[in-house]
Coordinates of C-alpha atoms in Angstrom, one line a residue:
M1 CA -0.1 0.0 0.0
P2 CA 2.1 2.9 -1.0
L3 CA 3.2 6.0 1.0
V4 CA 1.6 9.0 -0.9
P5 CA 2.7 12.6 1.0
D6 CA 1.0 15.7 -0.1
I7 CA 1.7 17.2 -3.0
S8 CA 3.7 20.0 -1.7
E9 CA 5.6 17.6 0.6
V10 CA 6.6 15.6 -2.3
K11 CA 8.2 18.3 -4.0
A12 CA 10.1 19.9 -0.7
M13 CA 11.3 15.9 -0.2
K14 CA 14.3 15.1 -2.2
R15 CA 14.7 12.3 -4.4
V16 CA 17.2 9.7 -3.8
E17 CA 18.6 6.8 -6.0
I18 CA 21.3 4.3 -5.2
I19 CA 23.5 2.5 -7.9
A20 CA 25.0 -1.1 -6.2
V21 CA 28.5 -1.6 -8.3
G22 CA 30.1 -4.9 -8.1
N23 CA 30.3 -8.2 -10.1
E24 CA 30.1 -10.1 -6.7
L25 CA 26.9 -8.8 -6.1
L26 CA 25.3 -10.1 -9.3
I27 CA 26.6 -13.8 -9.2
G28 CA 25.7 -13.9 -5.5
D29 CA 28.7 -14.1 -3.9
V30 CA 28.3 -11.2 -2.0
L31 CA 24.9 -9.7 -0.5
D32 CA 24.2 -6.3 -0.9
T33 CA 23.6 -5.1 2.8
N34 CA 24.7 -1.7 1.9
T35 CA 21.7 -0.6 0.2
N36 CA 19.6 -1.7 2.8
W37 CA 21.1 0.4 5.2
L38 CA 21.8 3.4 3.1
C39 CA 17.6 3.4 2.2
R40 CA 16.6 2.8 6.0
R41 CA 19.3 6.1 6.7
L42 CA 18.0 8.2 4.2
T43 CA 14.6 7.4 4.6
M44 CA 14.8 7.9 8.5
M45 CA 16.2 11.2 8.0
G46 CA 13.3 12.4 5.5
A47 CA 14.6 11.9 2.3
F48 CA 12.5 9.9 -0.6
V49 CA 14.7 6.3 -1.8
R50 CA 12.6 6.3 -5.2
R51 CA 15.1 3.7 -7.2
A52 CA 18.0 1.4 -6.3
V53 CA 19.7 -0.9 -9.0
L54 CA 22.5 -3.6 -9.2
V55 CA 25.1 -3.0 -12.1
R56 CA 28.3 -4.9 -12.6
D57 CA 32.0 -3.1 -13.0
E58 CA 31.0 -2.2 -16.2
E59 CA 32.0 1.4 -17.2
E60 CA 29.2 1.8 -19.6
A61 CA 26.5 0.1 -17.3
I62 CA 27.5 2.5 -14.5
A63 CA 27.5 5.5 -16.4
A64 CA 24.0 4.5 -18.1
E65 CA 22.6 4.8 -14.6
V66 CA 24.2 8.0 -13.5
R67 CA 22.8 9.2 -16.8
G68 CA 19.3 7.8 -16.2
A69 CA 19.4 9.4 -12.6
L70 CA 20.3 12.7 -13.6
E71 CA 17.8 12.8 -16.5
R72 CA 15.0 12.1 -13.6
G73 CA 16.2 15.0 -11.9
T74 CA 17.5 12.8 -8.6
D75 CA 18.4 15.5 -5.8
L76 CA 21.1 12.7 -4.5
L77 CA 22.7 9.7 -6.5
V78 CA 24.5 7.4 -3.8
T79 CA 27.1 4.7 -5.5
S80 CA 28.6 2.2 -3.6
G81 CA 31.7 0.1 -4.5
G82 CA 34.3 0.5 -7.0
L83 CA 36.1 3.1 -5.5
G84 CA 39.3 0.9 -4.9
P85 CA 43.1 0.3 -6.3
T86 CA 42.1 -2.6 -9.0
E87 CA 41.7 -2.3 -12.5
D88 CA 38.1 -3.4 -12.2
D89 CA 37.0 -0.7 -9.8
R90 CA 35.4 1.6 -12.3
T91 CA 33.2 3.6 -10.2
V92 CA 34.8 7.0 -10.8
V93 CA 35.7 6.7 -14.2
A94 CA 32.3 5.8 -15.4
I95 CA 30.5 8.9 -13.5
A96 CA 33.4 10.8 -15.0
K97 CA 32.2 9.8 -18.1
A98 CA 28.5 10.1 -17.9
V99 CA 29.0 13.6 -16.7
N100 CA 31.4 14.4 -19.3
R101 CA 34.0 15.4 -16.8
P102 CA 37.6 14.8 -17.2
L103 CA 39.9 13.3 -14.4
Q104 CA 42.5 14.5 -12.3
L105 CA 44.6 13.9 -9.8
N106 CA 43.1 15.8 -6.5
E107 CA 46.0 16.5 -4.3
Q108 CA 43.6 16.7 -1.1
A109 CA 42.6 13.0 -2.0
L110 CA 46.2 12.0 -2.4
R111 CA 47.2 13.6 1.0
M112 CA 44.5 10.9 2.4
V113 CA 45.5 8.0 0.7
A114 CA 49.1 9.2 1.4
Q115 CA 48.2 9.3 5.5
R116 CA 46.1 6.1 5.4
Y117 CA 49.3 4.0 3.6
R118 CA 51.5 5.7 6.3
E119 CA 49.4 5.0 9.1
L120 CA 48.8 1.7 8.2
Y121 CA 52.7 1.1 7.7
L122 CA 53.4 2.0 11.3
Q123 CA 50.4 -0.4 12.2
G124 CA 52.5 -3.3 10.4
F125 CA 49.4 -3.8 8.3
V126 CA 51.4 -3.3 4.7
D127 CA 55.0 -3.5 3.4
S128 CA 55.4 0.3 2.1
P129 CA 54.1 3.4 2.3
D130 CA 55.1 4.5 -0.8
I131 CA 51.8 5.7 -3.3
T132 CA 52.0 3.2 -6.4
P133 CA 50.0 3.4 -9.1
A134 CA 47.6 1.8 -7.9
R135 CA 47.2 3.4 -4.6
R136 CA 47.4 6.8 -6.9
K137 CA 44.4 5.8 -8.5
M138 CA 42.3 6.5 -5.4
A139 CA 43.5 10.0 -5.6
V140 CA 42.7 10.4 -9.4
L141 CA 38.8 12.4 -9.1
P142 CA 36.4 14.0 -11.9
V143 CA 37.2 18.0 -12.2
G144 CA 35.4 19.8 -9.3
A145 CA 34.8 17.0 -7.0
A146 CA 35.4 16.8 -3.0
P147 CA 37.1 13.2 -1.4
L148 CA 35.3 12.4 2.0
F149 CA 37.8 11.2 4.5
N150 CA 37.8 7.5 4.9
P151 CA 38.5 6.7 8.6
V152 CA 38.5 2.9 8.6
G153 CA 40.0 2.4 4.7
T154 CA 42.2 3.7 2.3
A155 CA 39.6 5.1 -0.7
P156 CA 38.4 8.5 0.1
G157 CA 34.6 8.5 -0.6
V158 CA 33.5 11.3 -3.6
W159 CA 31.1 14.2 -3.4
L160 CA 30.4 15.8 -6.7
K161 CA 27.6 18.7 -7.7
V162 CA 26.3 18.0 -11.2
G163 CA 23.8 20.3 -11.8
E164 CA 20.9 20.5 -9.8
T165 CA 22.5 16.3 -8.4
V166 CA 24.4 15.7 -6.1
I167 CA 26.4 12.5 -6.6
L168 CA 28.2 10.7 -3.6
C169 CA 30.2 7.4 -4.1
L170 CA 31.1 5.5 -1.3
P171 CA 33.3 2.6 -0.8
G172 CA 31.1 -1.0 -1.6
V173 CA 33.1 -2.2 1.9
P174 CA 30.4 -1.9 4.7
A175 CA 32.6 -0.6 7.4
E176 CA 34.0 1.4 4.9
L177 CA 30.5 2.8 3.6
K178 CA 29.3 3.5 6.8
G179 CA 32.3 5.1 8.2
I180 CA 32.3 7.7 5.9
F181 CA 28.5 7.7 6.0
E182 CA 29.1 8.4 9.7
H183 CA 32.1 10.8 9.8
S184 CA 32.3 12.7 6.6
L185 CA 28.7 13.1 5.7
P186 CA 26.2 14.3 8.4
P187 CA 26.5 18.2 7.5
L188 CA 26.7 17.7 4.4
L189 CA 23.8 15.6 3.7
K190 CA 21.8 18.0 5.8
Q191 CA 22.9 20.6 3.4
V192 CA 21.3 18.2 0.3
L193 CA 18.4 16.4 2.2
G194 CA 17.1 20.0 3.9
K195 CA 14.1 19.5 6.7
G196 CA 12.3 16.2 6.5
Y197 CA 11.1 13.9 9.1
Y198 CA 10.0 10.7 9.2
A199 CA 7.9 7.9 11.8
E200 CA 7.2 4.7 12.0
R201 CA 5.2 2.2 14.6
T202 CA 5.0 -1.7 14.7
F203 CA 2.5 -3.8 16.1
E204 CA 1.9 -7.6 16.8
A205 CA -1.5 -8.7 15.5
T206 CA -3.3 -11.3 17.7
C207 CA -4.6 -12.7 14.5
R208 CA -3.1 -16.0 12.9
D209 CA -4.2 -15.3 9.7
E210 CA -3.0 -12.7 7.4
S211 CA -5.4 -13.0 5.2
V212 CA -8.2 -12.2 7.4
L213 CA -6.6 -8.9 8.2
A214 CA -6.3 -8.0 4.4
P215 CA -9.6 -6.3 3.8
V216 CA -8.9 -4.2 7.2
L217 CA -5.6 -2.6 6.1
K218 CA -7.2 -2.4 2.8
E219 CA -9.9 -0.3 4.1
V220 CA -7.5 2.1 6.6
A221 CA -5.1 2.9 4.2
S222 CA -7.5 3.7 1.5
K223 CA -8.4 6.8 4.4
H224 CA -5.1 7.6 5.0
P225 CA -3.2 7.5 1.7
Q226 CA -0.4 9.4 3.7
V227 CA 0.2 6.4 5.8
Y228 CA 2.4 3.1 4.5
L229 CA 0.7 0.0 6.0
K230 CA 1.8 -3.2 5.6
S231 CA 1.7 -6.7 7.5
K232 CA 4.0 -9.2 7.3
A233 CA 3.7 -12.9 8.3
R234 CA 6.9 -13.3 10.6
V235 CA 6.7 -17.0 11.4
F236 CA 4.5 -19.6 9.5
G237 CA 2.7 -22.7 11.3
K238 CA 1.0 -22.8 14.4
E239 CA 3.5 -20.1 16.0
V240 CA 2.8 -17.6 13.4
R241 CA 3.5 -14.3 14.4
I242 CA 2.2 -11.1 12.4
T243 CA 3.3 -7.7 12.3
I244 CA 2.0 -4.6 10.9
L245 CA 3.9 -1.8 10.1
L246 CA 2.4 2.0 9.8
A247 CA 4.6 4.4 8.3
S248 CA 4.5 8.2 7.2
T249 CA 6.5 11.1 6.4
G250 CA 6.8 15.0 5.8
N251 CA 8.2 17.9 6.2
E252 CA 6.5 18.6 9.6
K253 CA 7.0 16.7 12.6
E254 CA 3.2 17.7 14.2
V255 CA 1.8 16.8 11.3
V256 CA 3.7 13.6 10.5
E257 CA 3.0 12.2 14.0
R258 CA -0.8 13.1 14.0
R259 CA -1.2 11.3 10.1
L260 CA 0.0 8.6 11.9
Q261 CA -1.8 8.3 14.9
A262 CA -5.1 8.7 13.7
A263 CA -4.1 5.8 10.9
I264 CA -3.4 4.0 14.2
D265 CA -6.5 4.7 15.6
D266 CA -8.9 4.0 13.1
L267 CA -6.9 0.7 12.3
I268 CA -7.6 -0.3 16.3
V269 CA -11.1 0.5 16.4
A270 CA -11.4 -1.7 12.7
L271 CA -10.2 -4.4 14.2
D272 CA -11.8 -4.8 17.8
P273 CA -15.0 -6.1 16.5
M274 CA -13.1 -9.2 15.5
G275 CA -11.4 -9.8 18.4
I276 CA -7.9 -8.4 17.5
V277 CA -5.6 -6.5 19.8
L278 CA -2.8 -4.5 18.4
V279 CA 0.5 -5.3 20.6
P280 CA 3.3 -2.5 20.1
I281 CA 6.9 -3.2 19.3
V282 CA 9.4 -1.4 20.9
S283 CA 12.5 -1.3 18.8
S284 CA 15.6 -2.2 20.4

């Protein structure tokens, strides 16, 4: 059941797309947890994540997705993967190609890479702190791009403004992606995403048959189109547990909380004649 904010809020909400890059994702060797994590974090910040795709480590495939995101008027395009020192790390090259920007050595990025390798050398994790061609590659960025400090790994993130779109490139290693996101990005993302608020409530229903809930949820959802309403059967069989998620997003906290509570109240009233009770689930 779709979440449909007011038209004024749709215009104000920042549109986000995500491109996860890596052959390892598409052959099933690695599970793409990064996209899930980014969707959750960006949604909680009030952004509207409208699209996410997986692509191989191929320049044209990546570039085509970047061009598409720009044509769709995306406010924030996030890529994960393909920033490392190996030949198949092609994300930055593909983005430069897509936006028609030349590549050049970024001195700030080079200092970041050099600093990280000095630290790794002193810790005994690498045999040399020298900037080899492979290491230097991670400091070659599109003209106009700014590097983002990586507190965990060696490849800097990349921040590039193209017209009205911001392109954010993050490493594919989850710890590095999260490290940059938490360390370097909060003030920058606040500038891009602006004002936004997201709220959700989860309940467990005292009902073992999801099909019984379906018509009630449909009716309540039709009365509250700005609230996302979804049931999930968490366990099947005699011990079946059905959870119900209600969520809403918008510009003002008070408005979002009010519309969310109104939907919850209506759902409780609709389920009462059936003897079904909603038990709040408190997030840990």
